[in-house]
Amino acid sequence: MDAISKMSLIELSSHFSALKGEEVCWPRIEKMVSDTAKSWKQSGKAPHELSVMHIWWHTCYELLAPHQIQISALNYRDEYIEIKNIGPAIIDLSGWSLNAGDKGQDFTFAKDTLIYPKEILRIETHPGSALSFESKAPIWNNQGDKAELKDKDGAVISTWLYGDAAHEDVQISQVNFDGLEAKKEGDEFVEIANNGGATIDLTGWQLTGEKGQLFAFHDGALLKPAGIIRIYTNQYHPSTGGHNFESGKALWSNQGGHAAINDYRQQCVSEYHW
């Protein structure tokens, strides 16, 4: 499959993640693939008849691979990046590549590099490890950078942004300042949207308000591609990130106010006034 066709397939299948019940869909696909493979193996078919199975399996592989493999962490201080296979299939990374933001800062996976379901591979910057950019100088910018993972055909599979590189894609999209709960209004929330197609690392970022409100995102906090998160006053909602101030009183004035989100260098990324 050529890169353009694959990019179209990835874009089409990306809508799958928006379906309700996503957490049960992937196990069902895994069971279907496993059961079908077993039935073909036990059928005693002649080798030439298995070519149909080979085509079917290869098509499933092409569809699943972009959703299985993702950049899962990037540490610009200790200079490494990690990719993870969320399953269910073993993926051959031969010829896949990582770019560290600038031209020439590339790493290509060697032939027969396999990543197993739930496995994480770490690619170091400096020489000395099995997987390394072999660079003696740092490659990840402390102020912000972009990482891209591409398959062997050059189709972009996963993109990761942090710091300055993420500013254009992050926006406070809504402040629900008038909660329905009496007085304490724990159902107030600030909604933050990712308007781009990359995963954004929110480690060390902060949400602030004009009356001293301060919420600091924990290490590993992420904003998914085209996703949203909400920071509630005093409610826990895993579907929107599970973030909350744990405040026993209302935080956002119904008469008007201001909220801002700042990156880990305390640079203002987005503001919201009402």
mmCIF file of N, CA, C and O in Angstrom, residues 99-201:
data_model
loop_
_atom_site.group_PDB
_atom_site.id
_atom_site.type_symbol
_atom_site.label_atom_id
_atom_site.label_comp_id
_atom_site.label_asym_id
_atom_site.label_seq_id
_atom_site.Cartn_x
_atom_site.Cartn_y
_atom_site.Cartn_z
ATOM 1 N N ASN A 99 11.659 11.215 13.753
ATOM 2 C CA ASN A 99 12.322 12.496 13.522
ATOM 3 C C ASN A 99 12.212 13.346 14.779
ATOM 4 O O ASN A 99 11.149 13.452 15.377
ATOM 5 N N ALA A 100 13.333 13.963 15.157
ATOM 6 C CA ALA A 100 13.389 14.747 16.391
ATOM 7 C C ALA A 100 13.257 16.235 16.143
ATOM 8 O O ALA A 100 13.957 17.045 16.731
ATOM 9 N N GLY A 101 12.382 16.612 15.231
ATOM 10 C CA GLY A 101 12.052 18.018 15.049
ATOM 11 C C GLY A 101 12.784 18.726 13.937
ATOM 12 O O GLY A 101 12.194 19.522 13.210
ATOM 13 N N ASP A 102 14.059 18.463 13.778
ATOM 14 C CA ASP A 102 14.856 19.147 12.757
ATOM 15 C C ASP A 102 15.335 18.174 11.691
ATOM 16 O O ASP A 102 15.477 16.968 11.924
ATOM 17 N N LYS A 103 15.601 18.712 10.511
ATOM 18 C CA LYS A 103 16.112 17.904 9.415
ATOM 19 C C LYS A 103 17.444 17.271 9.804
ATOM 20 O O LYS A 103 18.313 17.927 10.361
ATOM 21 N N GLY A 104 17.556 15.988 9.539
ATOM 22 C CA GLY A 104 18.791 15.277 9.855
ATOM 23 C C GLY A 104 18.795 14.607 11.208
ATOM 24 O O GLY A 104 19.671 13.784 11.488
ATOM 25 N N GLN A 105 17.828 14.944 12.059
ATOM 26 C CA GLN A 105 17.734 14.317 13.375
ATOM 27 C C GLN A 105 16.771 13.137 13.285
ATOM 28 O O GLN A 105 15.632 13.193 13.743
ATOM 29 N N ASP A 106 17.243 12.071 12.646
ATOM 30 C CA ASP A 106 16.383 10.927 12.351
ATOM 31 C C ASP A 106 16.971 9.639 12.896
ATOM 32 O O ASP A 106 18.192 9.454 12.957
ATOM 33 N N PHE A 107 16.075 8.746 13.266
ATOM 34 C CA PHE A 107 16.438 7.397 13.673
ATOM 35 C C PHE A 107 15.592 6.430 12.869
ATOM 36 O O PHE A 107 14.376 6.599 12.765
ATOM 37 N N THR A 108 16.206 5.414 12.286
ATOM 38 C CA THR A 108 15.488 4.408 11.501
ATOM 39 C C THR A 108 15.644 3.040 12.159
ATOM 40 O O THR A 108 16.757 2.625 12.498
ATOM 41 N N PHE A 109 14.533 2.357 12.336
ATOM 42 C CA PHE A 109 14.557 1.036 12.947
ATOM 43 C C PHE A 109 15.172 0.018 11.989
ATOM 44 O O PHE A 109 14.854 0.006 10.794
ATOM 45 N N ALA A 110 16.018 -0.817 12.527
ATOM 46 C CA ALA A 110 16.720 -1.820 11.726
ATOM 47 C C ALA A 110 15.765 -2.924 11.276
ATOM 48 O O ALA A 110 14.662 -3.083 11.812
ATOM 49 N N LYS A 111 16.205 -3.683 10.282
ATOM 50 C CA LYS A 111 15.419 -4.796 9.766
ATOM 51 C C LYS A 111 15.114 -5.798 10.881
ATOM 52 O O LYS A 111 15.942 -6.072 11.746
ATOM 53 N N ASP A 112 13.885 -6.308 10.850
ATOM 54 C CA ASP A 112 13.400 -7.318 11.794
ATOM 55 C C ASP A 112 13.307 -6.797 13.231
ATOM 56 O O ASP A 112 13.407 -7.575 14.187
ATOM 57 N N THR A 113 13.082 -5.496 13.374
ATOM 58 C CA THR A 113 12.804 -4.956 14.711
ATOM 59 C C THR A 113 11.322 -5.162 15.008
ATOM 60 O O THR A 113 10.463 -4.589 14.344
ATOM 61 N N LEU A 114 11.030 -5.992 15.984
ATOM 62 C CA LEU A 114 9.649 -6.303 16.338
ATOM 63 C C LEU A 114 9.292 -5.639 17.663
ATOM 64 O O LEU A 114 10.119 -5.524 18.567
ATOM 65 N N ILE A 115 8.042 -5.196 17.767
ATOM 66 C CA ILE A 115 7.535 -4.674 19.030
ATOM 67 C C ILE A 115 6.273 -5.457 19.372
ATOM 68 O O ILE A 115 5.337 -5.542 18.571
ATOM 69 N N TYR A 116 6.267 -6.053 20.546
ATOM 70 C CA TYR A 116 5.190 -6.949 20.954
ATOM 71 C C TYR A 116 4.076 -6.169 21.676
ATOM 72 O O TYR A 116 4.307 -5.059 22.164
ATOM 73 N N PRO A 117 2.876 -6.727 21.725
ATOM 74 C CA PRO A 117 1.776 -6.047 22.419
ATOM 75 C C PRO A 117 2.160 -5.652 23.843
ATOM 76 O O PRO A 117 2.752 -6.451 24.579
ATOM 77 N N LYS A 118 1.871 -4.422 24.209
ATOM 78 C CA LYS A 118 2.149 -3.821 25.515
ATOM 79 C C LYS A 118 3.630 -3.500 25.722
ATOM 80 O O LYS A 118 4.006 -2.963 26.776
ATOM 81 N N GLU A 119 4.469 -3.808 24.739
ATOM 82 C CA GLU A 119 5.898 -3.519 24.883
ATOM 83 C C GLU A 119 6.182 -2.041 24.607
ATOM 84 O O GLU A 119 5.539 -1.402 23.777
ATOM 85 N N ILE A 120 7.166 -1.501 25.321
ATOM 86 C CA ILE A 120 7.630 -0.129 25.125
ATOM 87 C C ILE A 120 9.096 -0.163 24.718
ATOM 88 O O ILE A 120 9.911 -0.846 25.357
ATOM 89 N N LEU A 121 9.423 0.542 23.647
ATOM 90 C CA LEU A 121 10.807 0.659 23.212
ATOM 91 C C LEU A 121 11.300 2.070 23.482
ATOM 92 O O LEU A 121 10.623 3.046 23.149
ATOM 93 N N ARG A 122 12.476 2.180 24.093
ATOM 94 C CA ARG A 122 13.063 3.488 24.384
ATOM 95 C C ARG A 122 14.227 3.742 23.423
ATOM 96 O O ARG A 122 15.120 2.912 23.282
ATOM 97 N N ILE A 123 14.193 4.910 22.793
ATOM 98 C CA ILE A 123 15.250 5.297 21.874
ATOM 99 C C ILE A 123 15.998 6.467 22.500
ATOM 100 O O ILE A 123 15.442 7.557 22.672
ATOM 101 N N GLU A 124 17.228 6.222 22.881
ATOM 102 C CA GLU A 124 18.053 7.233 23.532
ATOM 103 C C GLU A 124 18.634 8.194 22.491
ATOM 104 O O GLU A 124 18.706 7.879 21.297
ATOM 105 N N THR A 125 19.051 9.349 22.956
ATOM 106 C CA THR A 125 19.730 10.307 22.075
ATOM 107 C C THR A 125 21.188 9.914 21.876
ATOM 108 O O THR A 125 21.685 9.844 20.745
ATOM 109 N N HIS A 126 21.868 9.657 22.964
ATOM 110 C CA HIS A 126 23.316 9.476 22.929
ATOM 111 C C HIS A 126 23.708 8.027 22.629
ATOM 112 O O HIS A 126 22.947 7.096 22.898
ATOM 113 N N PRO A 127 24.897 7.817 22.083
ATOM 114 C CA PRO A 127 25.385 6.463 21.785
ATOM 115 C C PRO A 127 25.503 5.634 23.059
ATOM 116 O O PRO A 127 25.628 6.162 24.154
ATOM 117 N N GLY A 128 25.464 4.311 22.874
ATOM 118 C CA GLY A 128 25.683 3.425 24.006
ATOM 119 C C GLY A 128 24.560 2.444 24.256
ATOM 120 O O GLY A 128 24.739 1.447 24.948
ATOM 121 N N SER A 129 23.376 2.697 23.689
ATOM 122 C CA SER A 129 22.256 1.768 23.871
ATOM 123 C C SER A 129 21.931 1.098 22.543
ATOM 124 O O SER A 129 22.356 1.552 21.477
ATOM 125 N N ALA A 130 21.151 0.023 22.604
ATOM 126 C CA ALA A 130 20.815 -0.724 21.391
ATOM 127 C C ALA A 130 20.018 0.132 20.418
ATOM 128 O O ALA A 130 20.168 0.014 19.197
ATOM 129 N N LEU A 131 19.142 0.997 20.943
ATOM 130 C CA LEU A 131 18.351 1.897 20.117
ATOM 131 C C LEU A 131 18.764 3.324 20.447
ATOM 132 O O LEU A 131 18.515 3.809 21.553
ATOM 133 N N SER A 132 19.390 4.002 19.504
ATOM 134 C CA SER A 132 19.933 5.325 19.778
ATOM 135 C C SER A 132 20.035 6.151 18.509
ATOM 136 O O SER A 132 20.278 5.620 17.419
ATOM 137 N N PHE A 133 19.836 7.465 18.651
ATOM 138 C CA PHE A 133 20.063 8.398 17.546
ATOM 139 C C PHE A 133 21.554 8.551 17.251
ATOM 140 O O PHE A 133 21.925 9.162 16.247
ATOM 141 N N GLU A 134 22.376 8.035 18.149
ATOM 142 C CA GLU A 134 23.839 8.124 18.006
ATOM 143 C C GLU A 134 24.313 9.570 17.902
ATOM 144 O O GLU A 134 25.233 9.897 17.152
ATOM 145 N N SER A 135 23.677 10.447 18.676
ATOM 146 C CA SER A 135 24.060 11.857 18.671
ATOM 147 C C SER A 135 24.810 12.188 19.956
ATOM 148 O O SER A 135 24.342 11.882 21.058
ATOM 149 N N LYS A 136 25.927 12.853 19.829
ATOM 150 C CA LYS A 136 26.689 13.268 21.009
ATOM 151 C C LYS A 136 26.123 14.555 21.602
ATOM 152 O O LYS A 136 26.400 14.885 22.752
ATOM 153 N N ALA A 137 25.352 15.277 20.816
ATOM 154 C CA ALA A 137 24.733 16.519 21.287
ATOM 155 C C ALA A 137 23.251 16.295 21.557
ATOM 156 O O ALA A 137 22.635 15.407 20.958
ATOM 157 N N PRO A 138 22.640 17.088 22.451
ATOM 158 C CA PRO A 138 21.196 16.967 22.693
ATOM 159 C C PRO A 138 20.414 17.242 21.409
ATOM 160 O O PRO A 138 20.818 18.053 20.584
ATOM 161 N N ILE A 139 19.270 16.562 21.250
ATOM 162 C CA ILE A 139 18.440 16.778 20.061
ATOM 163 C C ILE A 139 17.057 17.309 20.413
ATOM 164 O O ILE A 139 16.367 17.849 19.549
ATOM 165 N N TRP A 140 16.648 17.175 21.678
ATOM 166 C CA TRP A 140 15.323 17.637 22.082
ATOM 167 C C TRP A 140 15.442 19.010 22.730
ATOM 168 O O TRP A 140 16.143 19.186 23.719
ATOM 169 N N ASN A 141 14.740 19.977 22.167
ATOM 170 C CA ASN A 141 14.801 21.368 22.610
ATOM 171 C C ASN A 141 14.080 21.549 23.943
ATOM 172 O O ASN A 141 12.914 21.165 24.075
ATOM 173 N N ASN A 142 14.749 22.135 24.922
ATOM 174 C CA ASN A 142 14.135 22.333 26.239
ATOM 175 C C ASN A 142 12.963 23.301 26.210
ATOM 176 O O ASN A 142 12.135 23.311 27.126
ATOM 177 N N GLN A 143 12.878 24.140 25.187
ATOM 178 C CA GLN A 143 11.792 25.108 25.103
ATOM 179 C C GLN A 143 10.554 24.541 24.418
ATOM 180 O O GLN A 143 9.464 25.107 24.526
ATOM 181 N N GLY A 144 10.715 23.435 23.712
ATOM 182 C CA GLY A 144 9.593 22.816 23.008
ATOM 183 C C GLY A 144 10.057 22.198 21.717
ATOM 184 O O GLY A 144 11.011 22.674 21.095
ATOM 185 N N ASP A 145 9.373 21.136 21.308
ATOM 186 C CA ASP A 145 9.803 20.447 20.092
ATOM 187 C C ASP A 145 8.693 19.536 19.583
ATOM 188 O O ASP A 145 7.657 19.373 20.230
ATOM 189 N N LYS A 146 8.965 18.940 18.417
ATOM 190 C CA LYS A 146 8.009 18.056 17.759
ATOM 191 C C LYS A 146 8.694 16.744 17.409
ATOM 192 O O LYS A 146 9.811 16.735 16.889
ATOM 193 N N ALA A 147 8.035 15.637 17.704
ATOM 194 C CA ALA A 147 8.526 14.314 17.325
ATOM 195 C C ALA A 147 7.523 13.656 16.399
ATOM 196 O O ALA A 147 6.309 13.749 16.621
ATOM 197 N N GLU A 148 8.021 13.004 15.357
ATOM 198 C CA GLU A 148 7.147 12.297 14.418
ATOM 199 C C GLU A 148 7.623 10.863 14.231
ATOM 200 O O GLU A 148 8.819 10.613 14.055
ATOM 201 N N LEU A 149 6.675 9.941 14.265
ATOM 202 C CA LEU A 149 6.937 8.545 13.965
ATOM 203 C C LEU A 149 6.302 8.219 12.625
ATOM 204 O O LEU A 149 5.106 8.461 12.430
ATOM 205 N N LYS A 150 7.103 7.685 11.696
ATOM 206 C CA LYS A 150 6.606 7.343 10.365
ATOM 207 C C LYS A 150 6.842 5.873 10.085
ATOM 208 O O LYS A 150 7.817 5.284 10.552
ATOM 209 N N ASP A 151 5.936 5.273 9.294
ATOM 210 C CA ASP A 151 6.137 3.878 8.921
ATOM 211 C C ASP A 151 7.096 3.809 7.733
ATOM 212 O O ASP A 151 7.610 4.825 7.259
ATOM 213 N N LYS A 152 7.327 2.601 7.238
ATOM 214 C CA LYS A 152 8.329 2.407 6.191
ATOM 215 C C LYS A 152 7.962 3.087 4.876
ATOM 216 O O LYS A 152 8.821 3.324 4.028
ATOM 217 N N ASP A 153 6.677 3.426 4.690
ATOM 218 C CA ASP A 153 6.243 4.104 3.477
ATOM 219 C C ASP A 153 6.205 5.625 3.642
ATOM 220 O O ASP A 153 5.820 6.341 2.722
ATOM 221 N N GLY A 154 6.580 6.106 4.829
ATOM 222 C CA GLY A 154 6.614 7.538 5.069
ATOM 223 C C GLY A 154 5.315 8.121 5.590
ATOM 224 O O GLY A 154 5.205 9.340 5.744
ATOM 225 N N ALA A 155 4.322 7.277 5.858
ATOM 226 C CA ALA A 155 3.058 7.767 6.419
ATOM 227 C C ALA A 155 3.270 8.113 7.896
ATOM 228 O O ALA A 155 3.867 7.335 8.644
ATOM 229 N N VAL A 156 2.774 9.273 8.315
ATOM 230 C CA VAL A 156 2.923 9.697 9.705
ATOM 231 C C VAL A 156 1.953 8.902 10.586
ATOM 232 O O VAL A 156 0.746 8.942 10.387
ATOM 233 N N ILE A 157 2.505 8.202 11.558
ATOM 234 C CA ILE A 157 1.705 7.337 12.426
ATOM 235 C C ILE A 157 1.374 8.023 13.744
ATOM 236 O O ILE A 157 0.272 7.911 14.266
ATOM 237 N N SER A 158 2.333 8.750 14.300
ATOM 238 C CA SER A 158 2.123 9.394 15.595
ATOM 239 C C SER A 158 2.980 10.655 15.676
ATOM 240 O O SER A 158 4.127 10.663 15.224
ATOM 241 N N THR A 159 2.385 11.724 16.235
ATOM 242 C CA THR A 159 3.102 12.982 16.424
ATOM 243 C C THR A 159 2.966 13.420 17.874
ATOM 244 O O THR A 159 1.902 13.276 18.478
ATOM 245 N N TRP A 160 4.043 13.962 18.419
ATOM 246 C CA TRP A 160 4.086 14.380 19.821
ATOM 247 C C TRP A 160 4.612 15.806 19.886
ATOM 248 O O TRP A 160 5.622 16.132 19.270
ATOM 249 N N LEU A 161 3.906 16.666 20.634
ATOM 250 C CA LEU A 161 4.333 18.051 20.799
ATOM 251 C C LEU A 161 4.486 18.375 22.273
ATOM 252 O O LEU A 161 3.748 17.870 23.114
ATOM 253 N N TYR A 162 5.438 19.256 22.570
ATOM 254 C CA TYR A 162 5.558 19.766 23.936
ATOM 255 C C TYR A 162 6.108 21.194 23.885
ATOM 256 O O TYR A 162 6.717 21.612 22.900
ATOM 257 N N GLY A 163 5.838 21.948 24.950
ATOM 258 C CA GLY A 163 6.355 23.308 25.047
ATOM 259 C C GLY A 163 5.891 24.215 23.930
ATOM 260 O O GLY A 163 4.736 24.178 23.502
ATOM 261 N N ASP A 164 6.802 25.058 23.452
ATOM 262 C CA ASP A 164 6.479 26.041 22.423
ATOM 263 C C ASP A 164 5.815 25.430 21.199
ATOM 264 O O ASP A 164 4.947 26.052 20.581
ATOM 265 N N ALA A 165 6.223 24.234 20.844
ATOM 266 C CA ALA A 165 5.711 23.601 19.631
ATOM 267 C C ALA A 165 4.225 23.278 19.720
ATOM 268 O O ALA A 165 3.573 23.074 18.694
ATOM 269 N N ALA A 166 3.686 23.241 20.941
ATOM 270 C CA ALA A 166 2.279 22.879 21.132
ATOM 271 C C ALA A 166 1.359 24.082 21.251
ATOM 272 O O ALA A 166 0.139 23.931 21.248
ATOM 273 N N HIS A 167 1.924 25.281 21.354
ATOM 274 C CA HIS A 167 1.110 26.462 21.664
ATOM 275 C C HIS A 167 -0.046 26.685 20.692
ATOM 276 O O HIS A 167 -1.163 26.997 21.108
ATOM 277 N N GLU A 168 0.204 26.552 19.406
ATOM 278 C CA GLU A 168 -0.825 26.869 18.410
ATOM 279 C C GLU A 168 -2.023 25.927 18.481
ATOM 280 O O GLU A 168 -3.117 26.298 18.044
ATOM 281 N N ASP A 169 -1.827 24.737 19.018
ATOM 282 C CA ASP A 169 -2.897 23.737 19.007
ATOM 283 C C ASP A 169 -3.728 23.707 20.283
ATOM 284 O O ASP A 169 -4.774 23.053 20.332
ATOM 285 N N VAL A 170 -3.280 24.390 21.337
ATOM 286 C CA VAL A 170 -3.954 24.318 22.632
ATOM 287 C C VAL A 170 -4.793 25.569 22.863
ATOM 288 O O VAL A 170 -4.316 26.694 22.686
ATOM 289 N N GLN A 171 -6.041 25.358 23.285
ATOM 290 C CA GLN A 171 -6.953 26.484 23.480
ATOM 291 C C GLN A 171 -7.918 26.193 24.630
ATOM 292 O O GLN A 171 -8.428 25.073 24.748
ATOM 293 N N ILE A 172 -8.142 27.191 25.485
ATOM 294 C CA ILE A 172 -9.248 27.083 26.436
ATOM 295 C C ILE A 172 -10.525 27.311 25.637
ATOM 296 O O ILE A 172 -10.757 28.404 25.118
ATOM 297 N N SER A 173 -11.314 26.286 25.491
ATOM 298 C CA SER A 173 -12.481 26.347 24.611
ATOM 299 C C SER A 173 -13.765 26.702 25.338
ATOM 300 O O SER A 173 -14.739 27.129 24.706
ATOM 301 N N GLN A 174 -13.785 26.520 26.662
ATOM 302 C CA GLN A 174 -15.021 26.785 27.405
ATOM 303 C C GLN A 174 -14.716 26.916 28.894
ATOM 304 O O GLN A 174 -13.835 26.225 29.422
ATOM 305 N N VAL A 175 -15.424 27.801 29.556
ATOM 306 C CA VAL A 175 -15.426 27.857 31.023
ATOM 307 C C VAL A 175 -16.876 27.773 31.471
ATOM 308 O O VAL A 175 -17.680 28.672 31.183
ATOM 309 N N ASN A 176 -17.207 26.686 32.127
ATOM 310 C CA ASN A 176 -18.556 26.511 32.670
ATOM 311 C C ASN A 176 -18.566 27.112 34.071
ATOM 312 O O ASN A 176 -18.348 26.432 35.068
ATOM 313 N N PHE A 177 -18.757 28.424 34.149
ATOM 314 C CA PHE A 177 -18.634 29.152 35.411
ATOM 315 C C PHE A 177 -19.909 29.114 36.240
ATOM 316 O O PHE A 177 -19.881 29.437 37.430
ATOM 317 N N ASP A 178 -21.033 28.741 35.644
ATOM 318 C CA ASP A 178 -22.306 28.729 36.358
ATOM 319 C C ASP A 178 -22.755 27.288 36.570
ATOM 320 O O ASP A 178 -23.566 26.748 35.827
ATOM 321 N N GLY A 179 -22.193 26.650 37.607
ATOM 322 C CA GLY A 179 -22.523 25.257 37.877
ATOM 323 C C GLY A 179 -23.929 25.080 38.388
ATOM 324 O O GLY A 179 -24.560 26.020 38.887
ATOM 325 N N LEU A 180 -24.450 23.867 38.275
ATOM 326 C CA LEU A 180 -25.820 23.573 38.705
ATOM 327 C C LEU A 180 -25.895 23.246 40.185
ATOM 328 O O LEU A 180 -26.955 23.352 40.798
ATOM 329 N N GLU A 181 -24.766 22.820 40.751
ATOM 330 C CA GLU A 181 -24.771 22.503 42.174
ATOM 331 C C GLU A 181 -24.893 23.789 42.994
ATOM 332 O O GLU A 181 -24.266 24.801 42.673
ATOM 333 N N ALA A 182 -25.673 23.750 44.039
ATOM 334 C CA ALA A 182 -25.892 24.940 44.868
ATOM 335 C C ALA A 182 -24.618 25.348 45.599
ATOM 336 O O ALA A 182 -23.901 24.511 46.150
ATOM 337 N N LYS A 183 -24.311 26.620 45.567
ATOM 338 C CA LYS A 183 -23.234 27.271 46.313
ATOM 339 C C LYS A 183 -21.840 26.749 45.953
ATOM 340 O O LYS A 183 -21.025 27.466 45.391
ATOM 341 N N LYS A 184 -21.548 25.497 46.265
ATOM 342 C CA LYS A 184 -20.185 24.993 46.055
ATOM 343 C C LYS A 184 -19.859 24.776 44.582
ATOM 344 O O LYS A 184 -18.704 24.827 44.173
ATOM 345 N N GLU A 185 -20.856 24.496 43.782
ATOM 346 C CA GLU A 185 -20.712 24.378 42.325
ATOM 347 C C GLU A 185 -19.503 23.521 41.912
ATOM 348 O O GLU A 185 -18.663 23.936 41.135
ATOM 349 N N GLY A 186 -19.455 22.303 42.435
ATOM 350 C CA GLY A 186 -18.364 21.399 42.076
ATOM 351 C C GLY A 186 -18.354 21.007 40.616
ATOM 352 O O GLY A 186 -17.352 20.505 40.101
ATOM 353 N N ASP A 187 -19.496 21.233 39.912
ATOM 354 C CA ASP A 187 -19.585 20.860 38.504
ATOM 355 C C ASP A 187 -19.101 21.970 37.565
ATOM 356 O O ASP A 187 -19.190 21.838 36.348
ATOM 357 N N GLU A 188 -18.594 23.073 38.104
ATOM 358 C CA GLU A 188 -17.905 24.040 37.251
ATOM 359 C C GLU A 188 -16.718 23.349 36.577
ATOM 360 O O GLU A 188 -16.129 22.430 37.140
ATOM 361 N N PHE A 189 -16.358 23.798 35.394
ATOM 362 C CA PHE A 189 -15.157 23.237 34.765
ATOM 363 C C PHE A 189 -14.576 24.215 33.757
ATOM 364 O O PHE A 189 -15.255 25.102 33.242
ATOM 365 N N VAL A 190 -13.293 24.018 33.489
ATOM 366 C CA VAL A 190 -12.607 24.700 32.394
ATOM 367 C C VAL A 190 -12.250 23.621 31.378
ATOM 368 O O VAL A 190 -11.665 22.589 31.741
ATOM 369 N N GLU A 191 -12.615 23.845 30.135
ATOM 370 C CA GLU A 191 -12.362 22.863 29.077
ATOM 371 C C GLU A 191 -11.195 23.321 28.214
ATOM 372 O O GLU A 191 -11.151 24.470 27.764
ATOM 373 N N ILE A 192 -10.260 22.420 27.971
ATOM 374 C CA ILE A 192 -9.091 22.712 27.144
ATOM 375 C C ILE A 192 -9.116 21.785 25.941
ATOM 376 O O ILE A 192 -9.270 20.565 26.090
ATOM 377 N N ALA A 193 -8.975 22.355 24.754
ATOM 378 C CA ALA A 193 -9.084 21.591 23.507
ATOM 379 C C ALA A 193 -7.744 21.513 22.783
ATOM 380 O O ALA A 193 -6.932 22.443 22.831
ATOM 381 N N ASN A 194 -7.546 20.393 22.121
ATOM 382 C CA ASN A 194 -6.417 20.208 21.213
ATOM 383 C C ASN A 194 -6.965 20.337 19.798
ATOM 384 O O ASN A 194 -7.709 19.475 19.329
ATOM 385 N N ASN A 195 -6.605 21.405 19.110
ATOM 386 C CA ASN A 195 -7.133 21.653 17.771
ATOM 387 C C ASN A 195 -6.294 21.023 16.668
ATOM 388 O O ASN A 195 -6.558 21.242 15.481
ATOM 389 N N GLY A 196 -5.300 20.238 17.034
ATOM 390 C CA GLY A 196 -4.423 19.621 16.041
ATOM 391 C C GLY A 196 -4.472 18.110 16.090
ATOM 392 O O GLY A 196 -5.274 17.497 16.795
ATOM 393 N N GLY A 197 -3.558 17.484 15.339
ATOM 394 C CA GLY A 197 -3.545 16.033 15.215
ATOM 395 C C GLY A 197 -2.424 15.347 15.966
ATOM 396 O O GLY A 197 -2.136 14.172 15.730
ATOM 397 N N ALA A 198 -1.782 16.063 16.891
ATOM 398 C CA ALA A 198 -0.665 15.495 17.652
ATOM 399 C C ALA A 198 -1.063 15.275 19.102
ATOM 400 O O ALA A 198 -1.959 15.944 19.626
ATOM 401 N N THR A 199 -0.401 14.336 19.766
ATOM 402 C CA THR A 199 -0.522 14.197 21.208
ATOM 403 C C THR A 199 0.289 15.315 21.851
ATOM 404 O O THR A 199 1.419 15.587 21.439
ATOM 405 N N ILE A 200 -0.286 15.967 22.865
ATOM 406 C CA ILE A 200 0.391 17.085 23.519
ATOM 407 C C ILE A 200 0.692 16.721 24.973
ATOM 408 O O ILE A 200 -0.191 16.295 25.718
ATOM 409 N N ASP A 201 1.943 16.884 25.345
ATOM 410 C CA ASP A 201 2.394 16.588 26.700
ATOM 411 C C ASP A 201 2.143 17.809 27.581
ATOM 412 O O ASP A 201 2.712 18.880 27.359
#
